[in-house]
Structures are given as C-alpha cells and as structure tokens.
PDB file of C-alpha atoms in Angstrom:
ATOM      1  CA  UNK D 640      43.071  54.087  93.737  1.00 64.00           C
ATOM      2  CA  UNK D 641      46.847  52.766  93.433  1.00 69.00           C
ATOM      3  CA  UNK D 642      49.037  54.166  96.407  1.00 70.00           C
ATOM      4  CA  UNK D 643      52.611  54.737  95.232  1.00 69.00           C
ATOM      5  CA  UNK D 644      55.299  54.801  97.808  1.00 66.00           C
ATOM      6  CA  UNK D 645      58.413  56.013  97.392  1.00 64.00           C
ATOM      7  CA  UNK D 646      61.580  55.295  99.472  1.00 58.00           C
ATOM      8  CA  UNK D 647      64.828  57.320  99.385  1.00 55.00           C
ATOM      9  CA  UNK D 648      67.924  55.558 100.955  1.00 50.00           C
ATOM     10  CA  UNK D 649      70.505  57.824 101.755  1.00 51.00           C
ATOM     11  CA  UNK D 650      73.386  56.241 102.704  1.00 52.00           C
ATOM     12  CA  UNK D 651      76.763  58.205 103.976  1.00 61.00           C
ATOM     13  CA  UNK D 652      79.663  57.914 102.307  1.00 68.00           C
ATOM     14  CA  UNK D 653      82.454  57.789 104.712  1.00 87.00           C
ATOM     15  CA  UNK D 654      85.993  57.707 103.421  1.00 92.00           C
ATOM     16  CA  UNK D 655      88.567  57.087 106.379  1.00 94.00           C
ATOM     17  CA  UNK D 656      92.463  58.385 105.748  1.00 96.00           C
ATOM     18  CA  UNK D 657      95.464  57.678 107.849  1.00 96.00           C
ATOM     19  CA  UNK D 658      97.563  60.213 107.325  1.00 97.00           C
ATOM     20  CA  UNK D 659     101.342  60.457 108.752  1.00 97.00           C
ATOM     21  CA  UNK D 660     103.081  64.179 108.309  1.00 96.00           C
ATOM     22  CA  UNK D 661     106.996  63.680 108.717  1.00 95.00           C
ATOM     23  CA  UNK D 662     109.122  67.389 108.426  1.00 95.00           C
ATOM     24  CA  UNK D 663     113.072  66.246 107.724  1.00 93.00           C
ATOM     25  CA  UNK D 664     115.733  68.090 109.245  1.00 89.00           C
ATOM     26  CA  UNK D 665     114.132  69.239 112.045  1.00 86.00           C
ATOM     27  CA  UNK D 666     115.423  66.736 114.803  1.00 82.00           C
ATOM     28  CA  UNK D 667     113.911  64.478 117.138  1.00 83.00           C
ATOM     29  CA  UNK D 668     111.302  66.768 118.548  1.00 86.00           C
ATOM     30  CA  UNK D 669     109.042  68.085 115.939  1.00 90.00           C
ATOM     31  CA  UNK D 670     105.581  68.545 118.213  1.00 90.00           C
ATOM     32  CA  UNK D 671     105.893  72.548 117.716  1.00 93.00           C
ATOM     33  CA  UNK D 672     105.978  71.762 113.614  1.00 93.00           C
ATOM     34  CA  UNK D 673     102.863  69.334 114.088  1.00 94.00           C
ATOM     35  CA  UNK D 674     100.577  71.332 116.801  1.00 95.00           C
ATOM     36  CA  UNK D 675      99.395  73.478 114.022  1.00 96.00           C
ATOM     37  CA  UNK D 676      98.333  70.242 112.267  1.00 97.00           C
ATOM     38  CA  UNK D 677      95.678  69.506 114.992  1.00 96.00           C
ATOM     39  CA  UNK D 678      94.356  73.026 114.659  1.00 97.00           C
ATOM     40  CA  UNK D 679      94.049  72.860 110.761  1.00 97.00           C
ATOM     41  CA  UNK D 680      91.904  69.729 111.087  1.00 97.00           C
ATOM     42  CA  UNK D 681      89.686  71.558 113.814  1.00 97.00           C
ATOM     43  CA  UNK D 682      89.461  74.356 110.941  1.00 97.00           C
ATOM     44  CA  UNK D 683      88.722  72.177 108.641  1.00 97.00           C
ATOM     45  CA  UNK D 684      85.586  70.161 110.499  1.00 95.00           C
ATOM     46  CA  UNK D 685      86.981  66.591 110.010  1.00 95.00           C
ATOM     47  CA  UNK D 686      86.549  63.954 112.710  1.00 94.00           C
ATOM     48  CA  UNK D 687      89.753  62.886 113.554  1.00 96.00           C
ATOM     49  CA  UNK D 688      91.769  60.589 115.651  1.00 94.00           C
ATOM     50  CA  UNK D 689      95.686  61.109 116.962  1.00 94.00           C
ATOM     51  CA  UNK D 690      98.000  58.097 117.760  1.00 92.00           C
ATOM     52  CA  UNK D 691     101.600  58.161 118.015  1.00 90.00           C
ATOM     53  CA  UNK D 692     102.183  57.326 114.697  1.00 91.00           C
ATOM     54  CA  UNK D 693      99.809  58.834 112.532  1.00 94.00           C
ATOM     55  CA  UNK D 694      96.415  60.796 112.395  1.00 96.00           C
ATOM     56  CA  UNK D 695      93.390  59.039 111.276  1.00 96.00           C
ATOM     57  CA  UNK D 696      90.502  61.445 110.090  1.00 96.00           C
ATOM     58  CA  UNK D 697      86.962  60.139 108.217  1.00 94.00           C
ATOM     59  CA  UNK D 698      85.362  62.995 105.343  1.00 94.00           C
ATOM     60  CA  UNK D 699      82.611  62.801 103.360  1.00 91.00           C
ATOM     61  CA  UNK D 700      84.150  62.141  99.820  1.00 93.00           C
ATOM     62  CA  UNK D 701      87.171  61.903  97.880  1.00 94.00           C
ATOM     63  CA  UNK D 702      87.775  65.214  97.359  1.00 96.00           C
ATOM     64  CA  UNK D 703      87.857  66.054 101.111  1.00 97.00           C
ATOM     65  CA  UNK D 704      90.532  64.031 102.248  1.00 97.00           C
ATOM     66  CA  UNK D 705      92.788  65.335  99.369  1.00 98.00           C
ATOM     67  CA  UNK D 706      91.865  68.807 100.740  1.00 98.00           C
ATOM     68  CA  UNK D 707      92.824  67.912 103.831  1.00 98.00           C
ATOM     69  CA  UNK D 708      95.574  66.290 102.819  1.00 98.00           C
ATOM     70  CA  UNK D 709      96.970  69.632 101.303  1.00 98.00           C
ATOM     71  CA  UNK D 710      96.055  72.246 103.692  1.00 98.00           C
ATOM     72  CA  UNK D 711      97.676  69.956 106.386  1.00 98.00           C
ATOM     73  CA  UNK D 712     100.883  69.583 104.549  1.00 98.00           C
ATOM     74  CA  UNK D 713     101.081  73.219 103.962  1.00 98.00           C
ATOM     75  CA  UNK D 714     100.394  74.108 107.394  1.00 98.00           C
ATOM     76  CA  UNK D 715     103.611  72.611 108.309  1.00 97.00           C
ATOM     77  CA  UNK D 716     105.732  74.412 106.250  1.00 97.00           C
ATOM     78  CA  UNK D 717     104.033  77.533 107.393  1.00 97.00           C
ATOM     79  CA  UNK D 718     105.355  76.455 110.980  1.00 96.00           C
ATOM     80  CA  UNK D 719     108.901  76.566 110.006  1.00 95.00           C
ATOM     81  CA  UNK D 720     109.295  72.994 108.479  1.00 95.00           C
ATOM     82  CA  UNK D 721     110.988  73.293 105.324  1.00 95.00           C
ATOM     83  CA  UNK D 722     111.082  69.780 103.740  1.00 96.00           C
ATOM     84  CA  UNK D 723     108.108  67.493 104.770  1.00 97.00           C
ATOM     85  CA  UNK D 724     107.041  63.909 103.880  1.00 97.00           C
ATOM     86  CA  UNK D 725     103.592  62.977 103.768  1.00 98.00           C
ATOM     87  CA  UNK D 726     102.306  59.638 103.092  1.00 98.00           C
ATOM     88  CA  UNK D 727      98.433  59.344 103.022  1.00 98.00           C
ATOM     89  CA  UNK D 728      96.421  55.645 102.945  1.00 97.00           C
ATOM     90  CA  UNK D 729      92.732  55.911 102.092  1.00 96.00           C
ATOM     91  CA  UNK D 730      89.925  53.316 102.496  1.00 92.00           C
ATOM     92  CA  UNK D 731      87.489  54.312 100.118  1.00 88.00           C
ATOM     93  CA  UNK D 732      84.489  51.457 100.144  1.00 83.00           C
ATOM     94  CA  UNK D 733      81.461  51.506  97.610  1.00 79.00           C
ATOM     95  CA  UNK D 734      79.838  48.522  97.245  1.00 78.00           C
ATOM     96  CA  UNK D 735      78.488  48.648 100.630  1.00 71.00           C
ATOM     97  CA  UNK D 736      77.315  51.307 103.883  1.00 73.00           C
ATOM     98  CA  UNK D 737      80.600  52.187 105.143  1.00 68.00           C
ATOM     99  CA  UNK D 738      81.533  52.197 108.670  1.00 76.00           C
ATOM    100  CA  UNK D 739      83.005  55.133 110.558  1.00 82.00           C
ATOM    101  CA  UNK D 740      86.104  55.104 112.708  1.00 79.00           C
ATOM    102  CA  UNK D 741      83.908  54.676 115.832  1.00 83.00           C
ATOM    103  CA  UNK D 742      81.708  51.917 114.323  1.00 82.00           C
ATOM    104  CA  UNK D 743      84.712  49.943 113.126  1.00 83.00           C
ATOM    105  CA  UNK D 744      86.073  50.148 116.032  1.00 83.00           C
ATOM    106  CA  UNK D 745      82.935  49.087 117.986  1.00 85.00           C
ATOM    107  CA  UNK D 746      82.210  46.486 115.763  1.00 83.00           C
ATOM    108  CA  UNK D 747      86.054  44.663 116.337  1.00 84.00           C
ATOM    109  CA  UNK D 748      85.639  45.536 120.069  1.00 89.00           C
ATOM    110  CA  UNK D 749      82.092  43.279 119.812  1.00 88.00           C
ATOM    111  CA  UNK D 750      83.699  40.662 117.761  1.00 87.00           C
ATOM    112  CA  UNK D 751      86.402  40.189 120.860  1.00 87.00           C
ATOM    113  CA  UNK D 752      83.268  40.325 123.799  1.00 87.00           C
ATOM    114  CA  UNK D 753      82.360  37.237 121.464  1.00 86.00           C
ATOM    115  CA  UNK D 754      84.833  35.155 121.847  1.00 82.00           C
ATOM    116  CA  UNK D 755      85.315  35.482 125.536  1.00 76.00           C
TER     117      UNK D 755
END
C-alpha cells in the first residue's frame, strides 16, 4: 500500500503601508480633522500603528490597503477638511513569508541585543 501525504503551506500575505494624511488650509492644529482617521481604521479592522508623522497599518492584500487608503482620505473631508494630501508607501514582498509590523520590529530589536 503507497501512503500519500499531502502538505498545504499557507503562508500570510502581509502588506505593510505607511500612510501620512495632510488637510491644507487648516492651520497648525489639525488633530480634530485626523481623530476620525483613527476611528475609520478601527472600522475598518486593520492593525495599525500611530507616530507623529505618519500611520503605519499591515492588510492582507493589495486591494486592502488601497481601500483603506480611500475611506481614510474621505473621512477627512467628511470632518471639515476641504483640500487634503495623502501620500501612501507600500512594502509589498512576494518572494518570501513576510514579516508583520511587530515581527520586524522584534527581529531589528534582536539584531541590536546581538551586538551588545
């Protein structure tokens, strides 16, 4: 009798964005235009990360971050904003298992332990 095995390796696809959401003409404090932001990416199920330059979130595919990308846009002309700039950069990797945001940033904090 010949025992076939099969093996199924599923690998998540992570695709990490930084995304930076600038509304123009609204002076130097523009918190109230980006708070909705934050709740739109809560809405949305994203894992996300806020600095005080940009947003970094991690999705599933493609198409995710460029929904995101849109509805978070949006949002902040549905605030009051009424020209906005958003830039978007996207690390999209194939060829290998991709890391998330945690993991990258576990695997950096290991490489510095190191070379202590």
């Amino acid at each position: 009798m010949v025992e076939l095995r099969i093996f199924i390796l599923v690998v998540k696809i992570v695709v990490i964005a930084e995304l930076n959401i600038t509304p123009l003409g609204e002076g130097t404090s523009v918190g109230r235009l980006l708070a909705p932001v934050m709740e739109e990416l809560k809405r949305l199920g994203v894992k996300y990360q806020v600095t005080p330059m940009c947003t970094v979130f991690e999705a599933e595919n493609l198409e995710k971050v460029f929904e995101v990308v849109k509805s978070t846009h949006e949002v902040v002309f549905k605030a009051g904003a009424k020209r906005v700039i958003t830039t978007v950069k996207i690390d999209d990797r194939r060829d290998v298992k991709v890391e998330s945001m945690l993991e990258k940033v576990e695997s950096l904090k290991k490489i510095l332990e190191e070379k202590k």
